[in-house]
Amino acid sequence: MAITETDAVIIGAGPCGLFAVFELGMLNAQCHLIDILDKPGGQCAELYPDKPIYDIPAIPSLTGKELTDNLLEQTAPFNPVFHLNTRADALEAMDDGRWKLTTSTGDEFITRAVVIAAGGGSFNPRKLPLAEAGRYVDGKGLSYAVRDAQAFSGKRVVIAGGGDSAVDWAVALTGRAAHVTLVHRRSEFRAAPATLAKLQSLMEAGQIDVQVGTILALHGEDHLQSVELNTPAGAIQLPCDELLAFYGLVASLEEVSSFGLTMRNGRVAVDTSNFETSLPGVYAIGDITDYPGKLKLILSGFHEAALMAHHAIQRIHPQARNTFQHSTTAMQLRLGKEKTTC
Amino acid sequence: MLITVVDQQGQAHQVETQDGTASNLMELIADANINIRAECAGGCVCATCHVYIEESALPLLPPPAEDEECTLDLAYHVRANSRLACQIPVTNLPAGINVVIAPDWQ
Ligand SMILES: Cc1cc2nc3c(=O)[nH]c(=O)nc-3n(C[C@H](O)[C@H](O)[C@H](O)COP(=O)(O)OP(=O)(O)OC[C@H]3O[C@@H](n4cnc5c(N)ncnc54)[C@H](O)[C@@H]3O)c2cc1C
Ligand code: FES
């Protein structure tokens, strides 16, 4: 458990959280970012990395991944510290006016400015909508992510899903597990070409079974023992010690809703002159906010980040002069570029 | 022109397809104040607008693109008549069809 004191903590490393690093960095504030995902970029990186975005001013078109990569490059001079695979859980006011933020890893951040850039909420694996599913989580046979591949050694593993995670793990666990069956609603999978080729060769060698079907029910007393599937040939029972279900992610607003902020239509209410929430020193920008006229656009979030930073800096460095500088001037110093002559 | 939409509680609603400004079936359902999660607002990435289309109407609709198939992979209880409502243009909806909102999410 670590305790970190820093100028600003940003919850969410989506495009708006990333741009907040730039705006705060220009004003000499050091930022730590927390995101539950294993990579920065929020929706752009997770939901649509290969789809084009056409409405970023002055960039006619770029993909979600390109936008993320560009933002990372743009913020690199400010040395942001990323805490990935980490969920921001609780926010507590301290006696000296600062905030203490506690994460799922037990770490604590002490700061004068908290920036909530949580988008639609924290991304979590989509759970199986079966009444009995809850009985088998926490080591009883059903998982939504692989924490330790060792746990699957010698087990009969069923992997459900048709995307990258399902195919990658089916291939990776073959050999380690006693047996791997990949269950998917159709026979087409979406994954990297090299992994698909590997899957094909493992199937041909009889090392992985692919079963077309959907999960109907889970069975087993204290631990999962079999999975009941609906297949084109009718219902079947598949013996199973460990089921890995990969059905993408859903966003949850549970943590942000627990911070004690005034909400508006299920989102965080803000003062649009500075993007401060109902709690002094706690700001919100991007998709997580709601105010009259709010548009859930990346460009709106960028604008919100700029207004937020110029207010937050007065809390972070109350003695410093809050000068307005154009990036043309401010970044010259940062990047160590020579002054351009006219 | 009316269609029938059955919500997650099993209640049937008659929905007029021509009156409003909805461009796709997901928006049409949402505009009629019937609960449909549609988390990505029609971006074809979330599968929370999963519906079952009356079998006989399926051949009358444009077939799903690969993008829609891949996103349907994220849904549960997928059947042969599963579609993503946000990918079905209102102009293609045959009169009188029955649409059931899938029970994937609550
Ligand atoms: C298919 C699709 C296409 C789109 N196209 C466009 C477009 O063309 N133009 C446009 O402007 N916008 C577009 N958008 C919308 C755009 O992606 C969002 O407006 C933008 O991603 C919002 O950025 P954000 O930083 O506010 O939040 P997000 O991108 O949602 O990022 C928030 C991050 O915060 C994390 N988080 C939340 N809570 C916690 C917590 N408690 N602890 C740790 N981490 C947490 C989440 O895991 C997530 O990674 C599109 C969206 C989709 C789905
Ligand atoms: S609304 Fe997200 S896929 Fe249709």
mmCIF file of C-alpha atoms and ligand atoms in Angstrom, chain A residues 11-18 34-37 39-48 51-56 83 86-89 116-124 252-253 255-256 259 285-288 294-301, chain B residues 39-45, ligand 1:
data_model
loop_
_atom_site.group_PDB
_atom_site.id
_atom_site.type_symbol
_atom_site.label_atom_id
_atom_site.label_comp_id
_atom_site.label_asym_id
_atom_site.label_seq_id
_atom_site.Cartn_x
_atom_site.Cartn_y
_atom_site.Cartn_z
ATOM 1 C CA ILE A 11 -9.840 9.287 -12.577
ATOM 2 C CA GLY A 12 -10.070 7.827 -16.087
ATOM 3 C CA ALA A 13 -7.419 7.782 -18.809
ATOM 4 C CA GLY A 14 -9.840 8.260 -21.691
ATOM 5 C CA PRO A 15 -9.263 11.094 -24.188
ATOM 6 C CA CYS A 16 -10.527 13.752 -21.763
ATOM 7 C CA GLY A 17 -8.416 12.516 -18.850
ATOM 8 C CA LEU A 18 -5.380 12.439 -21.133
ATOM 9 C CA ILE A 34 -6.034 5.945 -12.567
ATOM 10 C CA ASP A 35 -7.854 3.606 -14.923
ATOM 11 C CA ILE A 36 -9.402 0.200 -14.402
ATOM 12 C CA LEU A 37 -8.459 -0.785 -17.960
ATOM 13 C CA LYS A 39 -4.379 0.588 -21.315
ATOM 14 C CA PRO A 40 -5.078 4.313 -21.721
ATOM 15 C CA GLY A 41 -7.619 5.637 -24.236
ATOM 16 C CA GLY A 42 -10.995 4.876 -22.641
ATOM 17 C CA GLN A 43 -13.794 4.207 -25.127
ATOM 18 C CA CYS A 44 -11.589 5.125 -28.101
ATOM 19 C CA ALA A 45 -9.050 2.411 -27.275
ATOM 20 C CA GLU A 46 -11.435 -0.168 -25.875
ATOM 21 C CA LEU A 47 -14.587 0.087 -27.986
ATOM 22 C CA TYR A 48 -13.502 1.436 -31.353
ATOM 23 C CA LYS A 51 -12.995 3.108 -36.347
ATOM 24 C CA PRO A 52 -12.442 6.574 -37.740
ATOM 25 C CA ILE A 53 -13.264 9.834 -35.916
ATOM 26 C CA TYR A 54 -13.960 12.782 -38.218
ATOM 27 C CA ASP A 55 -14.738 15.638 -35.842
ATOM 28 C CA ILE A 56 -11.485 16.412 -34.098
ATOM 29 C CA HIS A 83 -1.936 3.478 -12.564
ATOM 30 C CA THR A 86 -6.655 0.099 -10.861
ATOM 31 C CA ARG A 87 -10.104 1.253 -9.811
ATOM 32 C CA ALA A 88 -10.709 4.531 -7.958
ATOM 33 C CA ASP A 89 -12.930 3.410 -5.109
ATOM 34 C CA ILE A 116 -13.206 12.855 -12.601
ATOM 35 C CA ALA A 117 -12.903 11.942 -16.272
ATOM 36 C CA ALA A 118 -14.716 8.643 -15.844
ATOM 37 C CA GLY A 119 -16.706 8.681 -19.106
ATOM 38 C CA GLY A 120 -19.623 6.252 -18.952
ATOM 39 C CA GLY A 121 -18.088 4.674 -15.836
ATOM 40 C CA SER A 122 -15.496 2.050 -15.014
ATOM 41 C CA PHE A 123 -15.251 -0.709 -17.586
ATOM 42 C CA ASN A 124 -15.934 -4.144 -16.089
ATOM 43 C CA SER A 252 -20.455 1.004 -14.215
ATOM 44 C CA LEU A 253 -21.064 4.313 -12.431
ATOM 45 C CA GLU A 255 -17.873 4.170 -7.675
ATOM 46 C CA VAL A 256 -18.412 7.708 -8.961
ATOM 47 C CA PHE A 259 -18.367 9.945 -3.961
ATOM 48 C CA ILE A 285 -14.957 16.635 -17.399
ATOM 49 C CA GLY A 286 -15.950 14.604 -20.464
ATOM 50 C CA ASP A 287 -18.819 12.129 -20.822
ATOM 51 C CA ILE A 288 -19.302 11.817 -17.054
ATOM 52 C CA LYS A 294 -23.871 19.052 -22.778
ATOM 53 C CA LEU A 295 -22.665 17.168 -25.853
ATOM 54 C CA LYS A 296 -20.843 13.867 -25.342
ATOM 55 C CA LEU A 297 -18.071 14.718 -27.759
ATOM 56 C CA ILE A 298 -14.322 14.465 -27.418
ATOM 57 C CA LEU A 299 -13.902 18.078 -28.470
ATOM 58 C CA SER A 300 -16.297 19.227 -25.719
ATOM 59 C CA GLY A 301 -14.248 17.275 -23.193
ATOM 60 C CA GLU B 39 -25.177 2.181 -24.230
ATOM 61 C CA CYS B 40 -23.113 3.250 -27.251
ATOM 62 C CA ALA B 41 -25.947 5.289 -28.761
ATOM 63 C CA GLY B 42 -25.953 3.411 -32.049
ATOM 64 C CA GLY B 43 -22.184 3.001 -32.419
ATOM 65 C CA CYS B 44 -22.517 -0.759 -33.028
ATOM 66 C CA VAL B 45 -20.049 -1.597 -30.264
HETATM 67 C C1 LIG C 1 -18.505 3.722 -31.439
HETATM 68 C C2 LIG C 1 -18.272 5.097 -30.907
HETATM 69 C C3 LIG C 1 -17.918 6.110 -31.788
HETATM 70 C C4 LIG C 1 -17.680 7.403 -31.323
HETATM 71 N N1 LIG C 1 -17.344 8.386 -32.219
HETATM 72 C C5 LIG C 1 -17.074 9.631 -31.772
HETATM 73 C C6 LIG C 1 -16.729 10.673 -32.688
HETATM 74 O O1 LIG C 1 -16.678 10.468 -33.910
HETATM 75 N N2 LIG C 1 -16.462 11.918 -32.180
HETATM 76 C C7 LIG C 1 -16.537 12.200 -30.835
HETATM 77 O O2 LIG C 1 -16.268 13.334 -30.428
HETATM 78 N N3 LIG C 1 -16.891 11.234 -29.956
HETATM 79 C C8 LIG C 1 -17.172 9.962 -30.390
HETATM 80 N N4 LIG C 1 -17.549 8.988 -29.491
HETATM 81 C C9 LIG C 1 -17.679 9.369 -28.076
HETATM 82 C C10 LIG C 1 -16.304 9.473 -27.398
HETATM 83 O O3 LIG C 1 -15.597 8.256 -27.517
HETATM 84 C C11 LIG C 1 -16.512 9.830 -25.938
HETATM 85 O O4 LIG C 1 -17.148 11.092 -25.875
HETATM 86 C C12 LIG C 1 -15.167 9.914 -25.234
HETATM 87 O O5 LIG C 1 -14.515 8.664 -25.216
HETATM 88 C C13 LIG C 1 -15.371 10.400 -23.804
HETATM 89 O O6 LIG C 1 -14.108 10.489 -23.212
HETATM 90 P P1 LIG C 1 -13.925 10.456 -21.646
HETATM 91 O O7 LIG C 1 -12.450 10.632 -21.438
HETATM 92 O O8 LIG C 1 -14.867 11.410 -21.021
HETATM 93 O O9 LIG C 1 -14.403 9.007 -21.174
HETATM 94 P P2 LIG C 1 -14.074 7.511 -21.649
HETATM 95 O O10 LIG C 1 -13.493 7.459 -22.998
HETATM 96 O O11 LIG C 1 -15.321 6.749 -21.388
HETATM 97 O O12 LIG C 1 -12.958 7.047 -20.611
HETATM 98 C C14 LIG C 1 -13.254 6.941 -19.249
HETATM 99 C C15 LIG C 1 -12.274 5.990 -18.598
HETATM 100 O O13 LIG C 1 -12.438 6.071 -17.178
HETATM 101 C C16 LIG C 1 -12.302 4.789 -16.610
HETATM 102 N N5 LIG C 1 -12.968 4.798 -15.307
HETATM 103 C C17 LIG C 1 -14.231 5.186 -15.007
HETATM 104 N N6 LIG C 1 -14.470 5.094 -13.690
HETATM 105 C C18 LIG C 1 -13.327 4.629 -13.142
HETATM 106 C C19 LIG C 1 -12.943 4.322 -11.801
HETATM 107 N N7 LIG C 1 -13.781 4.479 -10.760
HETATM 108 N N8 LIG C 1 -11.692 3.836 -11.590
HETATM 109 C C20 LIG C 1 -10.822 3.672 -12.632
HETATM 110 N N9 LIG C 1 -11.136 3.962 -13.911
HETATM 111 C C21 LIG C 1 -12.366 4.431 -14.156
HETATM 112 C C22 LIG C 1 -12.967 3.878 -17.631
HETATM 113 O O14 LIG C 1 -12.511 2.552 -17.451
HETATM 114 C C23 LIG C 1 -12.505 4.525 -18.957
HETATM 115 O O15 LIG C 1 -11.320 3.948 -19.419
HETATM 116 C C24 LIG C 1 -17.799 7.701 -29.934
HETATM 117 C C25 LIG C 1 -18.146 6.678 -29.033
HETATM 118 C C26 LIG C 1 -18.377 5.384 -29.511
HETATM 119 C C27 LIG C 1 -18.731 4.313 -28.519
#
